[in-house]
Amino acid sequence: MTGLETRSVSRDSLFLLANVRVEQETEQHRVRVRNLSDGGMMGEGTMRVKRGNRVEVELRNIGKIDGSVAWVQDQRFGIAFDEEVDSQRARAPQAEVNTAAIVNSGPSYAHRAPPQPDASSLRKV
């Protein structure tokens, strides 16, 4: 890896816990949030997710956010939020945060995971 940062969106390294629920499942999973930006997060945990899974994430001081799994590697995974949030709110102690709703600037299509490829169009090797 080089020292050059190629991301177009800044992110914060931090250690938080979040609840993640995969769409159409009732069970919530507790995961570690390793990186958080306004458009998504990197989580770590033993839950099984696949790229493209729709998820609901519950973050401290922010609430519930819908998104999709953008990538998976071992026990780490990236989630692209459907709408941008104020990621700095998650860092603040709960007593300092007022009860305002999530700050949305509209859908964030720049962070959305691409759709799964059509299996019939894939070449077998």
PDB file of C-alpha atoms in Angstrom:
ATOM      1  CA  MET A   1       0.000   0.000   0.000  1.00  0.00           C
ATOM      2  CA  THR A   2       1.159   3.487  -0.714  1.00  0.00           C
ATOM      3  CA  GLY A   3       0.801   6.456   1.545  1.00  0.00           C
ATOM      4  CA  LEU A   4      -1.361   8.160  -1.082  1.00  0.00           C
ATOM      5  CA  GLU A   5      -5.017   8.563  -0.077  1.00  0.00           C
ATOM      6  CA  THR A   6      -7.256   7.965  -3.100  1.00  0.00           C
ATOM      7  CA  ARG A   7     -10.662   8.307  -1.448  1.00  0.00           C
ATOM      8  CA  SER A   8     -12.875  11.176  -2.532  1.00  0.00           C
ATOM      9  CA  VAL A   9     -14.708  11.341   0.820  1.00  0.00           C
ATOM     10  CA  SER A  10     -12.998  11.936   4.152  1.00  0.00           C
ATOM     11  CA  ARG A  11     -13.626   9.414   6.885  1.00  0.00           C
ATOM     12  CA  ASP A  12     -12.934   9.193  10.602  1.00  0.00           C
ATOM     13  CA  SER A  13     -11.137   6.325  12.274  1.00  0.00           C
ATOM     14  CA  LEU A  14     -12.899   5.489  15.495  1.00  0.00           C
ATOM     15  CA  PHE A  15     -14.143   2.663  17.637  1.00  0.00           C
ATOM     16  CA  LEU A  16     -17.898   2.560  18.147  1.00  0.00           C
ATOM     17  CA  LEU A  17     -20.459  -0.184  18.410  1.00  0.00           C
ATOM     18  CA  ALA A  18     -23.514  -0.338  16.162  1.00  0.00           C
ATOM     19  CA  ASN A  19     -26.475  -2.644  15.625  1.00  0.00           C
ATOM     20  CA  VAL A  20     -26.840  -4.000  12.087  1.00  0.00           C
ATOM     21  CA  ARG A  21     -29.850  -5.894  10.774  1.00  0.00           C
ATOM     22  CA  VAL A  22     -29.870  -7.554   7.364  1.00  0.00           C
ATOM     23  CA  GLU A  23     -33.059  -6.859   5.428  1.00  0.00           C
ATOM     24  CA  GLN A  24     -35.814  -9.451   5.950  1.00  0.00           C
ATOM     25  CA  GLU A  25     -34.151 -10.788   9.117  1.00  0.00           C
ATOM     26  CA  THR A  26     -35.312 -10.019  12.633  1.00  0.00           C
ATOM     27  CA  GLU A  27     -31.992 -10.560  14.431  1.00  0.00           C
ATOM     28  CA  GLN A  28     -29.739  -7.565  15.068  1.00  0.00           C
ATOM     29  CA  HIS A  29     -25.978  -8.043  15.189  1.00  0.00           C
ATOM     30  CA  ARG A  30     -23.603  -5.975  17.311  1.00  0.00           C
ATOM     31  CA  VAL A  31     -20.612  -4.877  15.214  1.00  0.00           C
ATOM     32  CA  ARG A  32     -17.572  -2.653  15.683  1.00  0.00           C
ATOM     33  CA  VAL A  33     -17.485   0.509  13.559  1.00  0.00           C
ATOM     34  CA  ARG A  34     -13.873   0.979  12.456  1.00  0.00           C
ATOM     35  CA  ASN A  35     -14.328   3.896  10.024  1.00  0.00           C
ATOM     36  CA  LEU A  36     -17.243   6.238   9.569  1.00  0.00           C
ATOM     37  CA  SER A  37     -17.942   8.906   6.962  1.00  0.00           C
ATOM     38  CA  ASP A  38     -21.068  10.823   5.988  1.00  0.00           C
ATOM     39  CA  GLY A  39     -21.683   8.310   3.183  1.00  0.00           C
ATOM     40  CA  GLY A  40     -20.847   4.973   4.826  1.00  0.00           C
ATOM     41  CA  MET A  41     -18.881   2.920   7.307  1.00  0.00           C
ATOM     42  CA  MET A  42     -16.541  -0.012   7.728  1.00  0.00           C
ATOM     43  CA  GLY A  43     -17.793  -2.567  10.224  1.00  0.00           C
ATOM     44  CA  GLU A  44     -16.248  -5.632  11.786  1.00  0.00           C
ATOM     45  CA  GLY A  45     -18.026  -8.588  13.335  1.00  0.00           C
ATOM     46  CA  THR A  46     -18.959 -12.230  13.020  1.00  0.00           C
ATOM     47  CA  MET A  47     -22.224 -11.614  11.177  1.00  0.00           C
ATOM     48  CA  ARG A  48     -22.447 -13.066   7.675  1.00  0.00           C
ATOM     49  CA  VAL A  49     -23.225 -10.572   4.933  1.00  0.00           C
ATOM     50  CA  LYS A  50     -22.753 -10.580   1.179  1.00  0.00           C
ATOM     51  CA  ARG A  51     -22.045  -7.740  -1.190  1.00  0.00           C
ATOM     52  CA  GLY A  52     -25.339  -6.164  -2.184  1.00  0.00           C
ATOM     53  CA  ASN A  53     -27.254  -7.133   1.001  1.00  0.00           C
ATOM     54  CA  ARG A  54     -29.612  -4.380   2.153  1.00  0.00           C
ATOM     55  CA  VAL A  55     -29.034  -3.487   5.808  1.00  0.00           C
ATOM     56  CA  GLU A  56     -30.314  -1.203   8.544  1.00  0.00           C
ATOM     57  CA  VAL A  57     -27.624   0.292  10.800  1.00  0.00           C
ATOM     58  CA  GLU A  58     -28.338   1.874  14.174  1.00  0.00           C
ATOM     59  CA  LEU A  59     -25.633   4.316  15.291  1.00  0.00           C
ATOM     60  CA  ARG A  60     -25.379   6.218  18.560  1.00  0.00           C
ATOM     61  CA  ASN A  61     -26.705   9.798  18.332  1.00  0.00           C
ATOM     62  CA  ILE A  62     -27.750   9.259  14.704  1.00  0.00           C
ATOM     63  CA  GLY A  63     -30.365   6.524  14.785  1.00  0.00           C
ATOM     64  CA  LYS A  64     -31.329   4.053  12.065  1.00  0.00           C
ATOM     65  CA  ILE A  65     -29.830   4.361   8.593  1.00  0.00           C
ATOM     66  CA  ASP A  66     -30.590   2.201   5.557  1.00  0.00           C
ATOM     67  CA  GLY A  67     -27.786   1.124   3.251  1.00  0.00           C
ATOM     68  CA  SER A  68     -26.211  -1.697   1.289  1.00  0.00           C
ATOM     69  CA  VAL A  69     -23.104  -3.830   1.717  1.00  0.00           C
ATOM     70  CA  ALA A  70     -20.477  -2.534  -0.724  1.00  0.00           C
ATOM     71  CA  TRP A  71     -17.699  -5.061   0.009  1.00  0.00           C
ATOM     72  CA  VAL A  72     -16.806  -7.942   2.340  1.00  0.00           C
ATOM     73  CA  GLN A  73     -13.370  -9.177   3.397  1.00  0.00           C
ATOM     74  CA  ASP A  74     -13.047 -11.750   6.179  1.00  0.00           C
ATOM     75  CA  GLN A  75     -14.918 -10.278   9.181  1.00  0.00           C
ATOM     76  CA  ARG A  76     -14.852  -6.700   7.848  1.00  0.00           C
ATOM     77  CA  PHE A  77     -17.364  -5.127   5.488  1.00  0.00           C
ATOM     78  CA  GLY A  78     -18.244  -1.763   4.015  1.00  0.00           C
ATOM     79  CA  ILE A  79     -21.733  -0.293   4.103  1.00  0.00           C
ATOM     80  CA  ALA A  80     -22.797   2.528   1.777  1.00  0.00           C
ATOM     81  CA  PHE A  81     -25.591   4.588   3.333  1.00  0.00           C
ATOM     82  CA  ASP A  82     -28.605   5.473   1.175  1.00  0.00           C
ATOM     83  CA  GLU A  83     -28.560   9.040   2.510  1.00  0.00           C
ATOM     84  CA  GLU A  84     -25.694  11.008   3.968  1.00  0.00           C
ATOM     85  CA  VAL A  85     -25.544  11.579   7.724  1.00  0.00           C
ATOM     86  CA  ASP A  86     -23.553  13.878   9.991  1.00  0.00           C
ATOM     87  CA  SER A  87     -20.869  11.393  11.041  1.00  0.00           C
ATOM     88  CA  GLN A  88     -19.502  13.786  13.693  1.00  0.00           C
ATOM     89  CA  ARG A  89     -22.699  13.293  15.715  1.00  0.00           C
ATOM     90  CA  ALA A  90     -21.697   9.682  16.414  1.00  0.00           C
ATOM     91  CA  ARG A  91     -18.510  10.914  18.113  1.00  0.00           C
ATOM     92  CA  ALA A  92     -20.277  13.299  20.491  1.00  0.00           C
ATOM     93  CA  PRO A  93     -21.255  12.139  23.980  1.00  0.00           C
ATOM     94  CA  GLN A  94     -24.973  11.404  24.107  1.00  0.00           C
ATOM     95  CA  ALA A  95     -25.638  14.198  26.590  1.00  0.00           C
ATOM     96  CA  GLU A  96     -24.325  16.829  24.151  1.00  0.00           C
ATOM     97  CA  VAL A  97     -26.453  15.824  21.182  1.00  0.00           C
ATOM     98  CA  ASN A  98     -29.822  17.478  20.807  1.00  0.00           C
ATOM     99  CA  THR A  99     -32.736  15.429  19.565  1.00  0.00           C
ATOM    100  CA  ALA A 100     -32.728  16.834  16.010  1.00  0.00           C
ATOM    101  CA  ALA A 101     -33.363  14.404  13.168  1.00  0.00           C
ATOM    102  CA  ILE A 102     -30.629  13.034  10.945  1.00  0.00           C
ATOM    103  CA  VAL A 103     -29.140  15.701   8.716  1.00  0.00           C
ATOM    104  CA  ASN A 104     -29.816  14.549   5.155  1.00  0.00           C
ATOM    105  CA  SER A 105     -28.556  16.206   2.042  1.00  0.00           C
ATOM    106  CA  GLY A 106     -30.457  13.771  -0.178  1.00  0.00           C
ATOM    107  CA  PRO A 107     -29.595  10.357  -1.551  1.00  0.00           C
ATOM    108  CA  SER A 108     -25.887   9.655  -1.904  1.00  0.00           C
ATOM    109  CA  TYR A 109     -25.598   7.700  -5.111  1.00  0.00           C
ATOM    110  CA  ALA A 110     -21.822   8.167  -5.123  1.00  0.00           C
ATOM    111  CA  HIS A 111     -21.497   5.671  -2.261  1.00  0.00           C
ATOM    112  CA  ARG A 112     -24.048   3.080  -3.332  1.00  0.00           C
ATOM    113  CA  ALA A 113     -22.778  -0.405  -4.153  1.00  0.00           C
ATOM    114  CA  PRO A 114     -23.285  -1.484  -7.768  1.00  0.00           C
ATOM    115  CA  PRO A 115     -25.975  -4.102  -8.441  1.00  0.00           C
ATOM    116  CA  GLN A 116     -25.077  -7.787  -8.561  1.00  0.00           C
ATOM    117  CA  PRO A 117     -24.167  -8.974 -12.088  1.00  0.00           C
ATOM    118  CA  ASP A 118     -26.624 -11.124 -13.999  1.00  0.00           C
ATOM    119  CA  ALA A 119     -25.385 -14.733 -13.640  1.00  0.00           C
ATOM    120  CA  SER A 120     -26.374 -15.566 -17.221  1.00  0.00           C
ATOM    121  CA  SER A 121     -24.002 -12.900 -18.574  1.00  0.00           C
ATOM    122  CA  LEU A 122     -20.943 -14.229 -16.731  1.00  0.00           C
ATOM    123  CA  ARG A 123     -18.325 -16.231 -18.599  1.00  0.00           C
ATOM    124  CA  LYS A 124     -17.332 -19.572 -17.092  1.00  0.00           C
ATOM    125  CA  VAL A 125     -13.602 -20.160 -16.754  1.00  0.00           C
TER     126      VAL A 125
END
